[in-house]
Short mmCIF file of C-alpha atoms and ligand atoms in Angstrom, two decimals:
data_model
loop_
_atom_site.label_atom_id
_atom_site.label_comp_id
_atom_site.label_asym_id
_atom_site.label_seq_id
_atom_site.Cartn_x
_atom_site.Cartn_y
_atom_site.Cartn_z
CA MET R 1 -89.60 -136.67 11.05
CA LYS R 2 -91.73 -139.44 11.70
CA LEU R 3 -94.63 -139.86 9.10
CA LYS R 4 -97.49 -142.56 10.19
CA LYS R 5 -99.28 -144.55 7.81
CA ASN R 6 -99.76 -144.46 4.55
CA LEU R 7 -96.26 -143.88 2.73
CA PHE R 8 -96.21 -144.01 -1.18
CA ALA R 9 -93.86 -142.74 -3.62
CA ILE R 10 -93.14 -144.17 -7.10
CA LEU R 11 -90.20 -142.49 -9.31
CA LEU R 12 -90.44 -143.36 -13.11
CA LEU R 13 -87.92 -142.89 -15.41
CA LEU R 14 -88.19 -140.74 -18.43
CA SER R 15 -86.94 -141.55 -21.08
CA ALA R 16 -84.50 -138.35 -23.06
CA VAL R 17 -86.95 -136.99 -25.20
CA ILE R 18 -85.28 -134.29 -27.56
CA ASN R 19 -83.25 -135.67 -30.72
CA ALA R 20 -79.99 -136.25 -29.73
CA GLN R 21 -77.89 -134.63 -32.54
CA ASN R 22 -73.90 -135.49 -32.60
CA LYS R 23 -72.70 -134.60 -28.82
CA LEU R 24 -75.86 -131.49 -28.49
CA TYR R 25 -78.32 -132.40 -26.02
CA THR R 26 -76.23 -134.51 -23.75
CA GLU R 27 -74.25 -131.24 -22.20
CA GLN R 28 -74.87 -131.38 -18.15
CA TYR R 29 -77.49 -128.89 -17.77
CA ARG R 30 -79.36 -129.66 -20.61
CA PRO R 31 -83.61 -130.38 -19.87
CA GLN R 32 -84.31 -133.71 -21.49
CA PHE R 33 -88.03 -133.14 -22.14
CA HIS R 34 -88.07 -129.24 -22.16
CA PHE R 35 -87.32 -127.31 -25.70
CA SER R 36 -84.52 -125.41 -26.03
CA PRO R 37 -83.03 -124.57 -29.13
CA ALA R 38 -80.05 -126.68 -30.26
CA THR R 39 -77.65 -123.96 -30.28
CA ASN R 40 -78.02 -120.64 -29.36
CA TRP R 41 -79.99 -118.16 -27.29
CA CYS R 42 -83.72 -118.15 -27.04
CA ASN R 43 -85.77 -116.16 -24.79
CA ASP R 44 -90.28 -115.61 -25.44
CA PRO R 45 -92.10 -118.68 -27.23
CA ASN R 46 -94.65 -116.53 -30.05
CA GLY R 47 -96.31 -117.87 -32.42
CA LEU R 48 -98.41 -120.90 -30.81
CA VAL R 49 -100.36 -121.51 -33.08
CA TYR R 50 -101.69 -125.19 -33.88
CA ASN R 51 -102.48 -126.30 -37.85
CA ASN R 52 -103.17 -129.42 -39.56
CA GLY R 53 -102.41 -131.78 -36.40
CA VAL R 54 -99.38 -129.77 -36.02
CA TYR R 55 -98.81 -127.83 -33.57
CA HIS R 56 -96.61 -124.96 -34.18
CA LEU R 57 -93.63 -123.28 -31.63
CA PHE R 58 -91.76 -120.17 -32.09
CA TYR R 59 -89.48 -118.01 -30.58
CA GLN R 60 -86.96 -115.18 -29.58
CA HIS R 61 -83.60 -116.07 -31.05
CA ASN R 62 -80.27 -115.12 -32.01
CA PRO R 63 -79.43 -117.53 -34.70
CA PHE R 64 -75.52 -115.48 -34.11
CA GLY R 65 -74.96 -115.60 -30.84
CA ASN R 66 -75.33 -117.25 -26.58
CA VAL R 67 -76.74 -114.07 -25.08
CA TRP R 68 -79.38 -111.56 -26.36
CA GLY R 69 -79.76 -110.04 -29.59
CA HIS R 70 -80.07 -109.87 -33.32
CA MET R 71 -83.70 -111.32 -32.46
CA THR R 72 -85.22 -113.70 -34.95
CA TRP R 73 -88.07 -115.51 -34.77
CA GLY R 74 -86.41 -120.07 -33.98
CA HIS R 75 -89.43 -122.61 -35.41
CA ALA R 76 -90.57 -126.14 -34.22
CA THR R 77 -93.21 -128.47 -34.24
CA SER R 78 -94.23 -131.18 -32.67
CA MET R 79 -97.64 -133.34 -32.52
CA ASP R 80 -97.82 -134.01 -29.02
CA LEU R 81 -96.26 -130.82 -27.58
CA ILE R 82 -93.81 -132.67 -25.79
CA HIS R 83 -91.28 -133.91 -28.51
CA TRP R 84 -90.35 -131.21 -31.08
CA LYS R 85 -88.61 -131.90 -34.70
CA HIS R 86 -86.00 -128.55 -34.54
CA LEU R 87 -87.03 -126.50 -38.10
CA PRO R 88 -85.04 -123.75 -40.39
CA ILE R 89 -85.50 -120.25 -39.09
CA ALA R 90 -88.66 -118.83 -39.56
CA ILE R 91 -88.79 -115.06 -40.18
CA PRO R 92 -85.14 -113.20 -39.67
CA GLU R 93 -84.00 -109.73 -38.02
CA GLU R 94 -83.39 -107.96 -41.34
CA ASN R 95 -81.54 -104.85 -41.84
CA GLY R 96 -80.84 -103.95 -38.16
CA VAL R 97 -84.99 -104.60 -37.72
CA MET R 98 -85.32 -106.82 -34.77
CA ILE R 99 -88.19 -109.22 -35.01
CA PHE R 100 -89.39 -109.15 -31.52
CA SER R 101 -92.51 -111.46 -29.72
CA GLY R 102 -96.17 -111.61 -31.75
CA THR R 103 -98.36 -115.15 -32.82
CA CYS R 104 -99.45 -116.60 -35.33
CA VAL R 105 -103.27 -117.65 -37.37
CA VAL R 106 -104.35 -119.68 -40.20
CA ASP R 107 -106.51 -117.19 -41.55
CA LYS R 108 -108.71 -120.44 -42.78
CA ASN R 109 -111.13 -118.21 -44.83
CA ASN R 110 -108.10 -115.69 -45.90
CA THR R 111 -109.15 -112.46 -44.36
CA SER R 112 -106.38 -110.96 -45.39
CA GLY R 113 -105.80 -112.42 -49.11
CA PHE R 114 -102.94 -113.76 -48.79
CA GLY R 115 -103.89 -117.17 -49.60
CA THR R 116 -103.11 -118.17 -53.38
CA ASN R 117 -103.89 -120.82 -56.03
CA GLY R 118 -106.75 -122.45 -52.88
CA LYS R 119 -103.65 -122.30 -50.37
CA ILE R 120 -104.29 -121.71 -47.00
CA PRO R 121 -102.06 -118.52 -45.06
CA MET R 122 -100.90 -118.96 -42.03
CA VAL R 123 -99.91 -115.03 -40.40
CA ALA R 124 -97.92 -113.64 -37.97
CA VAL R 125 -97.89 -110.52 -36.83
CA TYR R 126 -95.02 -109.13 -34.59
CA THR R 127 -93.18 -106.03 -33.20
CA ALA R 128 -90.43 -105.29 -35.38
CA HIS R 129 -87.88 -102.73 -33.31
CA ILE R 130 -85.15 -100.47 -34.17
CA GLU R 131 -83.32 -99.86 -30.85
CA ASN R 132 -84.01 -97.04 -29.42
CA VAL R 133 -86.40 -95.53 -31.87
CA ASN R 134 -89.04 -97.75 -32.60
CA GLN R 135 -91.92 -101.05 -32.74
CA SER R 136 -94.57 -100.64 -34.43
CA GLN R 137 -96.80 -104.00 -35.69
CA HIS R 138 -95.67 -106.35 -38.77
CA ILE R 139 -96.92 -109.56 -40.71
CA ALA R 140 -96.04 -111.60 -42.92
CA TYR R 141 -97.50 -115.03 -44.16
CA SER R 142 -96.29 -118.20 -45.07
CA LEU R 143 -97.92 -120.92 -47.67
CA ASP R 144 -95.99 -123.54 -46.91
CA ASP R 145 -97.67 -123.76 -42.99
CA GLY R 146 -94.75 -121.89 -41.96
CA ILE R 147 -91.20 -122.61 -43.26
CA THR R 148 -91.20 -119.91 -45.49
CA TRP R 149 -92.16 -116.34 -44.22
CA ILE R 150 -93.07 -113.86 -46.34
CA LYS R 151 -92.61 -109.62 -45.01
CA TYR R 152 -95.77 -107.49 -46.08
CA ALA R 153 -94.72 -105.45 -48.54
CA ASN R 154 -96.89 -102.57 -47.01
CA ASN R 155 -95.93 -103.04 -42.98
CA PRO R 156 -95.86 -101.65 -40.35
CA VAL R 157 -99.74 -102.51 -40.14
CA LEU R 158 -99.34 -100.45 -37.49
CA ASP R 159 -97.36 -97.59 -35.97
CA LEU R 160 -97.56 -95.00 -33.56
CA HIS R 161 -94.16 -93.99 -33.60
CA LYS R 162 -93.78 -94.67 -29.76
CA LYS R 163 -90.10 -96.30 -28.98
CA ASP R 164 -92.09 -98.69 -26.86
CA PHE R 165 -94.79 -100.26 -28.45
CA ARG R 166 -95.24 -103.75 -28.39
CA ASP R 167 -95.83 -108.09 -28.48
CA PRO R 168 -99.38 -108.36 -30.68
CA LYS R 169 -101.27 -111.51 -29.20
CA ILE R 170 -103.99 -111.75 -32.08
CA PHE R 171 -106.64 -114.79 -32.30
CA TRP R 172 -110.44 -114.70 -34.43
CA HIS R 173 -113.43 -113.80 -32.29
CA GLN R 174 -116.33 -115.79 -33.30
CA GLN R 175 -119.57 -113.61 -32.31
CA LYS R 176 -117.52 -110.46 -33.54
CA LYS R 177 -116.34 -111.74 -36.57
CA TYR R 178 -112.72 -110.46 -36.96
CA TRP R 179 -109.26 -110.47 -35.53
CA VAL R 180 -108.80 -109.14 -31.96
CA MET R 181 -104.74 -108.13 -31.11
CA ALA R 182 -103.80 -107.11 -27.62
CA LEU R 183 -100.82 -105.48 -27.48
CA MET R 184 -98.87 -103.53 -24.50
CA PHE R 185 -97.43 -99.69 -24.16
CA PRO R 186 -95.27 -101.52 -21.16
CA VAL R 187 -94.17 -97.53 -19.60
CA GLU R 188 -97.36 -96.65 -19.63
CA HIS R 189 -98.45 -100.37 -17.82
CA ILE R 190 -101.98 -100.40 -19.94
CA VAL R 191 -103.11 -103.79 -22.65
CA GLN R 192 -103.74 -102.48 -25.97
CA PHE R 193 -107.09 -103.39 -28.15
CA TYR R 194 -107.67 -103.29 -31.15
CA SER R 195 -110.14 -104.86 -34.13
CA SER R 196 -109.40 -106.31 -37.84
CA LYS R 197 -111.47 -107.34 -40.60
CA ASN R 198 -108.32 -108.39 -42.81
CA LEU R 199 -105.66 -108.08 -39.95
CA LYS R 200 -103.77 -105.35 -42.04
CA GLU R 201 -105.86 -102.17 -40.97
CA TRP R 202 -106.40 -102.24 -37.48
CA GLN R 203 -109.16 -100.22 -35.45
CA HIS R 204 -108.04 -98.92 -31.47
CA LEU R 205 -111.16 -100.71 -29.05
CA SER R 206 -110.21 -100.13 -25.69
CA ASP R 207 -107.50 -100.18 -23.39
CA PHE R 208 -106.70 -102.14 -19.63
CA GLY R 209 -104.54 -101.01 -17.07
CA PRO R 210 -102.75 -100.31 -15.08
CA ALA R 211 -103.92 -103.25 -12.55
CA GLY R 212 -101.88 -104.89 -10.21
CA ASP R 213 -98.00 -104.75 -10.75
CA THR R 214 -96.84 -101.95 -12.27
CA SER R 215 -93.54 -102.68 -10.09
CA GLY R 216 -91.91 -104.10 -14.16
CA VAL R 217 -92.62 -102.51 -17.38
CA TRP R 218 -95.68 -104.18 -18.90
CA GLU R 219 -94.84 -107.08 -21.34
CA CYS R 220 -96.29 -110.06 -23.80
CA PRO R 221 -100.04 -109.34 -23.24
CA ASP R 222 -101.68 -113.00 -23.85
CA LEU R 223 -106.02 -112.78 -23.84
CA THR R 224 -107.17 -116.42 -23.99
CA GLN R 225 -110.80 -118.32 -23.14
CA VAL R 226 -110.73 -120.56 -20.63
CA PRO R 227 -113.39 -122.90 -19.06
CA VAL R 228 -114.82 -123.02 -15.77
CA LYS R 229 -113.37 -126.25 -13.76
CA GLY R 230 -116.25 -128.32 -12.71
CA THR R 231 -118.57 -127.28 -15.35
CA LEU R 232 -119.33 -128.27 -19.66
CA GLU R 233 -120.01 -124.88 -20.06
CA GLN R 234 -118.65 -121.67 -18.33
CA LYS R 235 -115.84 -120.06 -19.74
CA LYS R 236 -113.61 -117.01 -18.88
CA TRP R 237 -111.84 -114.47 -20.47
CA LEU R 238 -108.09 -114.84 -18.48
CA LEU R 239 -105.17 -112.27 -19.51
CA GLN R 240 -102.44 -112.39 -18.89
CA THR R 241 -99.22 -110.04 -18.62
CA SER R 242 -95.44 -110.47 -18.29
CA GLN R 243 -93.90 -107.87 -16.08
CA ASN R 244 -89.96 -107.38 -15.79
CA ALA R 245 -89.21 -110.12 -14.08
CA ASN R 246 -92.39 -111.97 -13.46
CA MET R 247 -96.42 -112.82 -14.40
CA GLN R 248 -100.18 -112.13 -13.48
CA TYR R 249 -103.30 -112.48 -14.19
CA PHE R 250 -106.93 -111.25 -13.95
CA VAL R 251 -110.16 -113.67 -14.69
CA GLY R 252 -113.57 -111.82 -16.37
CA GLU R 253 -115.68 -111.38 -19.50
CA PHE R 254 -114.14 -110.06 -22.80
CA ASP R 255 -117.13 -108.49 -24.70
CA GLY R 256 -114.81 -108.79 -28.11
CA VAL R 257 -114.96 -104.80 -26.96
CA LYS R 258 -113.66 -104.67 -23.51
CA PHE R 259 -111.97 -106.66 -21.31
CA THR R 260 -113.83 -106.20 -17.07
CA ASN R 261 -111.16 -107.73 -14.19
CA GLU R 262 -113.64 -109.44 -11.78
CA ASN R 263 -111.14 -110.48 -9.39
CA PRO R 264 -110.19 -108.43 -6.30
CA THR R 265 -107.97 -105.94 -8.21
CA ASN R 266 -105.98 -104.75 -4.65
CA LYS R 267 -104.30 -109.11 -5.07
CA ILE R 268 -102.15 -109.49 -7.23
CA PHE R 269 -102.74 -113.81 -8.58
CA ARG R 270 -99.94 -115.54 -10.34
CA PRO R 271 -100.12 -117.82 -13.23
CA ASP R 272 -96.25 -119.09 -11.56
CA TYR R 273 -94.99 -118.55 -7.68
CA GLY R 274 -91.71 -118.63 -9.27
CA PRO R 275 -88.38 -116.52 -10.20
CA ASP R 276 -88.06 -118.47 -13.92
CA TYR R 277 -91.82 -118.11 -15.82
CA TYR R 278 -91.75 -115.42 -18.70
CA ALA R 279 -93.60 -114.35 -21.05
CA ALA R 280 -95.92 -117.22 -21.20
CA ILE R 281 -98.52 -116.78 -24.41
CA ALA R 282 -101.43 -119.75 -24.99
CA TYR R 283 -101.62 -121.31 -28.05
CA ASN R 284 -104.44 -120.13 -30.77
CA GLN R 285 -106.74 -121.95 -32.95
CA LEU R 286 -106.61 -125.84 -30.78
CA PRO R 287 -109.17 -128.37 -31.61
CA ALA R 288 -112.47 -127.73 -29.63
CA THR R 289 -110.85 -130.88 -27.80
CA VAL R 290 -108.28 -129.68 -26.25
CA LEU R 291 -108.08 -127.41 -23.58
CA PRO R 292 -106.29 -124.12 -23.91
CA THR R 293 -102.23 -124.19 -23.17
CA SER R 294 -99.99 -121.86 -22.79
CA ILE R 295 -95.48 -121.92 -22.20
CA GLY R 296 -93.82 -119.68 -21.00
CA TRP R 297 -90.41 -118.80 -21.04
CA VAL R 298 -88.41 -120.23 -18.21
CA ASN R 299 -85.81 -117.42 -17.56
CA ASN R 300 -85.35 -114.48 -15.47
CA TRP R 301 -84.52 -110.69 -17.52
CA ASN R 302 -82.84 -110.26 -14.32
CA TYR R 303 -79.14 -112.98 -14.92
CA ALA R 304 -80.76 -114.80 -17.72
CA ASN R 305 -77.83 -113.70 -20.24
CA ASP R 306 -75.62 -115.44 -17.35
CA ILE R 307 -77.36 -118.59 -17.02
CA PRO R 308 -73.52 -120.92 -17.47
CA THR R 309 -75.48 -122.86 -20.19
CA THR R 310 -73.43 -123.72 -23.07
CA PRO R 311 -74.10 -123.98 -26.64
CA TRP R 312 -77.36 -123.24 -25.90
CA LYS R 313 -78.94 -120.64 -23.38
CA SER R 314 -82.71 -121.03 -21.57
CA ALA R 315 -85.68 -123.31 -22.18
CA MET R 316 -89.42 -123.85 -22.67
CA SER R 317 -91.51 -124.14 -19.39
CA ILE R 318 -93.93 -128.13 -20.24
CA PRO R 319 -96.96 -126.58 -21.77
CA ARG R 320 -99.45 -126.35 -19.41
CA THR R 321 -103.10 -126.85 -19.65
CA LEU R 322 -105.37 -124.29 -18.17
CA SER R 323 -108.59 -123.68 -16.72
CA VAL R 324 -110.08 -121.83 -14.15
CA LYS R 325 -112.14 -121.77 -10.76
CA LYS R 326 -113.60 -119.81 -8.44
CA ILE R 327 -112.47 -120.28 -4.80
CA ASN R 328 -113.88 -118.04 -2.21
CA ASN R 329 -113.77 -115.21 -3.90
CA ASP R 330 -110.99 -114.76 -6.89
CA TRP R 331 -110.30 -116.29 -9.87
CA VAL R 332 -107.78 -119.48 -9.33
CA LEU R 333 -105.86 -120.50 -12.42
CA ILE R 334 -105.61 -123.85 -12.22
CA GLN R 335 -102.64 -125.70 -14.81
CA LYS R 336 -101.72 -128.84 -15.58
CA PRO R 337 -98.53 -130.16 -17.65
CA VAL R 338 -100.16 -131.55 -20.49
CA ALA R 339 -101.31 -135.19 -20.68
CA ALA R 340 -98.85 -136.49 -23.04
CA ILE R 341 -95.85 -136.02 -20.69
CA ALA R 342 -97.21 -138.54 -18.46
CA GLY R 343 -95.85 -140.90 -21.50
CA LEU R 344 -92.47 -140.13 -21.04
CA ARG R 345 -92.59 -142.63 -17.71
CA LYS R 346 -90.24 -145.53 -17.50
CA ASN R 347 -89.95 -147.00 -13.89
CA LYS R 348 -91.18 -146.50 -10.84
CA ILE R 349 -90.75 -146.31 -7.15
CA THR R 350 -93.41 -146.63 -4.38
CA ILE R 351 -92.87 -145.29 -1.20
CA ASP R 352 -95.95 -146.51 1.00
CA ASN R 353 -96.64 -146.35 4.04
CA ALA R 354 -92.96 -144.24 5.32
CA VAL R 355 -92.22 -143.01 8.33
CA VAL R 356 -89.52 -140.15 7.50
CA SER R 357 -87.93 -138.86 11.03
CA ASP R 358 -85.88 -136.49 10.44
CA LYS R 359 -84.91 -137.40 6.61
CA LYS R 360 -84.92 -140.38 4.38
CA THR R 361 -82.47 -140.77 1.55
CA LEU R 362 -84.61 -142.45 -1.59
CA PRO R 363 -82.81 -145.54 -2.64
CA ILE R 364 -81.91 -143.06 -6.47
CA LYS R 365 -80.23 -141.02 -7.78
CA SER R 366 -81.86 -139.03 -10.81
CA LYS R 367 -82.13 -135.59 -11.80
CA GLN R 368 -85.04 -136.63 -14.42
CA PHE R 369 -88.15 -137.31 -12.54
CA GLU R 370 -91.88 -137.07 -11.57
CA ILE R 371 -93.10 -137.19 -8.34
CA GLU R 372 -96.29 -137.02 -7.26
CA CYS R 373 -96.51 -137.14 -3.83
CA THR R 374 -98.84 -135.82 -0.86
CA ILE R 375 -97.53 -134.01 2.44
CA GLU R 376 -99.61 -134.32 5.74
CA PRO R 377 -97.44 -131.75 8.07
CA ALA R 378 -97.33 -132.11 11.87
CA ALA R 379 -98.54 -127.96 13.21
CA SER R 380 -96.04 -126.74 13.33
CA SER R 381 -93.47 -128.64 11.70
CA VAL R 382 -91.32 -127.47 8.93
CA SER R 383 -91.30 -130.93 6.00
CA GLY R 384 -90.88 -131.62 2.57
CA ILE R 385 -88.31 -133.07 -0.36
CA ARG R 386 -84.59 -132.02 -1.31
CA LEU R 387 -83.67 -132.48 -5.06
CA ALA R 388 -80.07 -132.64 -6.68
CA THR R 389 -78.94 -133.14 -3.20
CA GLY R 390 -75.13 -134.57 -3.07
CA THR R 391 -72.40 -133.79 -0.60
CA ASN R 392 -72.68 -129.95 -0.24
CA ASN R 393 -75.86 -129.69 -1.92
CA TYR R 394 -79.28 -128.84 -2.42
CA PHE R 395 -82.74 -128.09 -3.18
CA GLU R 396 -85.35 -127.59 -1.06
CA LEU R 397 -89.05 -127.01 -1.32
CA GLY R 398 -90.95 -127.61 1.77
CA TYR R 399 -94.17 -126.78 3.46
CA ASP R 400 -93.85 -124.57 6.73
CA ALA R 401 -96.88 -125.47 8.96
CA THR R 402 -96.56 -122.49 11.30
CA LYS R 403 -96.86 -119.43 9.02
CA GLN R 404 -99.11 -121.71 6.06
CA ILE R 405 -96.75 -121.53 3.95
CA PHE R 406 -95.19 -123.34 0.90
CA TYR R 407 -91.50 -122.54 -0.51
CA ILE R 408 -88.85 -123.39 -2.07
CA ASP R 409 -85.42 -122.65 -1.79
CA ARG R 410 -82.43 -123.08 -4.26
CA SER R 411 -79.83 -121.21 -1.86
CA LYS R 412 -77.74 -124.65 -1.86
CA SER R 413 -78.18 -126.31 -5.32
CA GLY R 414 -74.78 -125.65 -6.10
CA ASN R 415 -73.69 -122.50 -8.83
CA THR R 416 -75.70 -120.20 -6.69
CA THR R 417 -73.24 -117.01 -7.88
CA LEU R 418 -73.65 -116.64 -11.73
CA ASN R 419 -74.75 -113.66 -10.97
CA GLU R 420 -75.68 -111.19 -8.15
CA ASN R 421 -79.22 -111.54 -8.47
CA PHE R 422 -79.80 -114.90 -8.34
CA THR R 423 -78.18 -115.65 -5.66
CA LYS R 424 -80.34 -113.11 -4.46
CA LYS R 425 -83.44 -114.94 -6.23
CA ASP R 426 -82.82 -117.34 -3.61
CA ARG R 427 -86.38 -118.33 -2.19
CA PHE R 428 -89.52 -117.98 -2.70
CA LYS R 429 -92.90 -118.47 -0.86
CA LYS R 430 -97.26 -119.02 -1.38
CA LYS R 431 -99.32 -118.64 1.72
CA ILE R 432 -101.36 -122.76 1.02
CA THR R 433 -103.86 -123.30 2.63
CA LEU R 434 -104.13 -127.14 3.92
CA GLN R 435 -106.68 -129.18 2.50
CA ASN R 436 -108.02 -132.03 4.22
CA LYS R 437 -104.69 -131.70 6.96
CA LYS R 438 -102.48 -132.43 3.72
CA ILE R 439 -101.14 -130.60 0.38
CA LYS R 440 -100.73 -131.48 -2.81
CA LEU R 441 -97.66 -132.17 -5.17
CA HIS R 442 -96.85 -132.84 -8.66
CA ILE R 443 -93.14 -132.19 -9.87
CA TYR R 444 -90.95 -132.41 -12.50
CA PHE R 445 -86.79 -131.88 -12.60
CA ASP R 446 -84.99 -132.02 -15.64
CA ASN R 447 -81.60 -131.37 -14.84
CA SER R 448 -81.53 -127.44 -14.37
CA ILE R 449 -85.18 -126.80 -14.75
CA VAL R 450 -87.89 -128.16 -12.11
CA GLU R 451 -91.81 -127.07 -12.28
CA ILE R 452 -93.70 -127.79 -9.04
CA PHE R 453 -97.75 -128.03 -9.57
CA VAL R 454 -99.09 -127.41 -5.95
CA ASN R 455 -102.67 -128.48 -4.80
CA ASP R 456 -103.84 -130.41 -8.37
CA GLY R 457 -102.52 -126.38 -10.66
CA GLU R 458 -103.59 -123.96 -8.03
CA ALA R 459 -100.12 -122.96 -8.02
CA VAL R 460 -97.03 -123.30 -9.83
CA PHE R 461 -93.54 -122.76 -8.80
CA THR R 462 -90.80 -122.82 -11.84
CA ALA R 463 -87.10 -122.47 -10.80
CA GLN R 464 -84.33 -123.48 -13.05
CA LEU R 465 -80.33 -125.16 -10.59
CA PHE R 466 -77.41 -125.07 -11.59
CA SER R 467 -76.21 -128.82 -9.56
CA ASP R 468 -73.01 -130.19 -9.86
CA LYS R 469 -71.80 -133.19 -11.60
CA ASP R 470 -73.00 -135.27 -8.84
CA ASP R 471 -75.97 -134.00 -7.37
CA GLY R 472 -78.65 -136.42 -8.28
CA GLY R 473 -79.98 -137.84 -4.58
CA ILE R 474 -83.77 -137.30 -3.43
CA GLU R 475 -84.70 -137.23 -0.10
CA LEU R 476 -88.04 -136.82 2.36
CA PHE R 477 -86.55 -134.09 5.05
CA SER R 478 -88.99 -133.35 8.45
CA ASP R 479 -88.46 -131.61 11.52
CA GLY R 480 -92.25 -131.82 12.67
CA GLU R 481 -92.45 -134.75 16.22
CA ARG R 482 -95.14 -135.96 15.04
CA GLN R 483 -95.29 -135.29 11.02
CA ASN R 484 -97.23 -137.47 8.49
CA LEU R 485 -96.06 -137.71 5.47
CA VAL R 486 -97.93 -139.03 2.07
CA VAL R 487 -95.89 -139.54 -0.74
CA TYR R 488 -96.72 -140.91 -5.31
CA ILE R 489 -93.82 -140.68 -6.40
CA PHE R 490 -93.32 -140.85 -9.80
CA GLY R 491 -90.38 -140.03 -12.20
CA LYS R 492 -86.81 -141.26 -13.42
C1 LIG M 1 -90.01 -110.03 -22.84
C2 LIG M 1 -89.67 -109.04 -24.33
C3 LIG M 1 -90.18 -109.01 -25.21
C4 LIG M 1 -90.56 -108.16 -26.64
C5 LIG M 1 -88.82 -109.90 -26.92
C6 LIG M 1 -87.45 -109.32 -26.86
O1 LIG M 1 -89.19 -110.91 -22.58
O2 LIG M 1 -88.52 -108.10 -23.66
O3 LIG M 1 -91.43 -107.64 -24.47
O4 LIG M 1 -90.85 -107.98 -27.79
O5 LIG M 1 -88.98 -109.38 -25.44
O6 LIG M 1 -86.55 -110.32 -27.72
#
């Protein structure tokens, strides 16, 4: 490819951010700026809540092994959503009852009555899971800022005697002055809404669904209010659901009783168009100055247990801030990496006015970096970037100008045979219309995870890849004859 003017790239080196314990966090595939448990399995983020300057991250965890099982809430905290501190297990499996996904609130007005001696309780609501028998909603509380938890003596607080009924998300509804709980009828593809004055007694409010993508069981509903980008005051309600094994969202209104979707019902909207983003939920009780922020699980149930990482399995996405924007007739979710991640930048390489003909290898090898670039594709060209390049392998992301699609392709990215579903799931795409003839990409690569924010967060792609040890090259490519590529690269 040929590049005309203005090729500008900056590459920054980021530092490893998670506290290395002995040899942990030095393993080949270990992400450095994505949260992962020190050892053993994790899946969904749970109980995301902000309390006294601290962001809590609870998560589905197996303390006994590196595959799914013995579900327990693991716990970590952060002051900036980027640097995490591991804490002891929060809520353990007990007598064969697993602690499935749920959420957490700080009960500042002690509506639950769990607060004693003036202490403010944190209350967690989760699904108690008895394999093949029952799923019901339980609560537990903490009087020491989330470190130790006491299970409520009169659990369950909601039991419909169903085998599949899970993943409560609770939050305080300011106008109605009650707690709202969203939870799933997975098989029926229905989100149910309940209300409570005290977190203990719940009344059914309404149902939403089936809608949109009903190809897999629905899990992990998340209802949160988000700003409309570019306005000072306007807000909409964002309902995200996970259906094995990807996510979708709806945008509309929630009047404290009922959710109404305002997006076209014949279209499916996804918070992530890659293979490895699931069960995302948003933080509760953030300060007014912080944008709504969500975290998702970076893995896919079709092959999750077989990814070749040890002694841990799975990581969390970069926390993403959320807003919505009306584009034509659609409310589109806009996601951005949380601002604090820019603090990890170390070195930068700038490539300006580069012209790429066929390919151009960057003068750096790295598996932890951030790239910002703008590509101006020529008509009928395919152009983009290859990461983790080596003798035989690469991970490709690019824009096909003929088809007007942005795509990622991990078919040649190293170990692709860890599970046949991983082998099959090798290419992902979405139609993206160029803006002023350009497409903007913001890419984070972290050893085995790539997250790409397209056009300022209008679409996101998250994927895992397991490249060979030495596959650390980066190259720009194009097969177009008259290609303008403008690349800004930050990263490490
Ligand atoms: C989603 C999920 C939830 C469940 C949890 C169990 O990934 O299947 O529905 O609560 O994981 O670990």
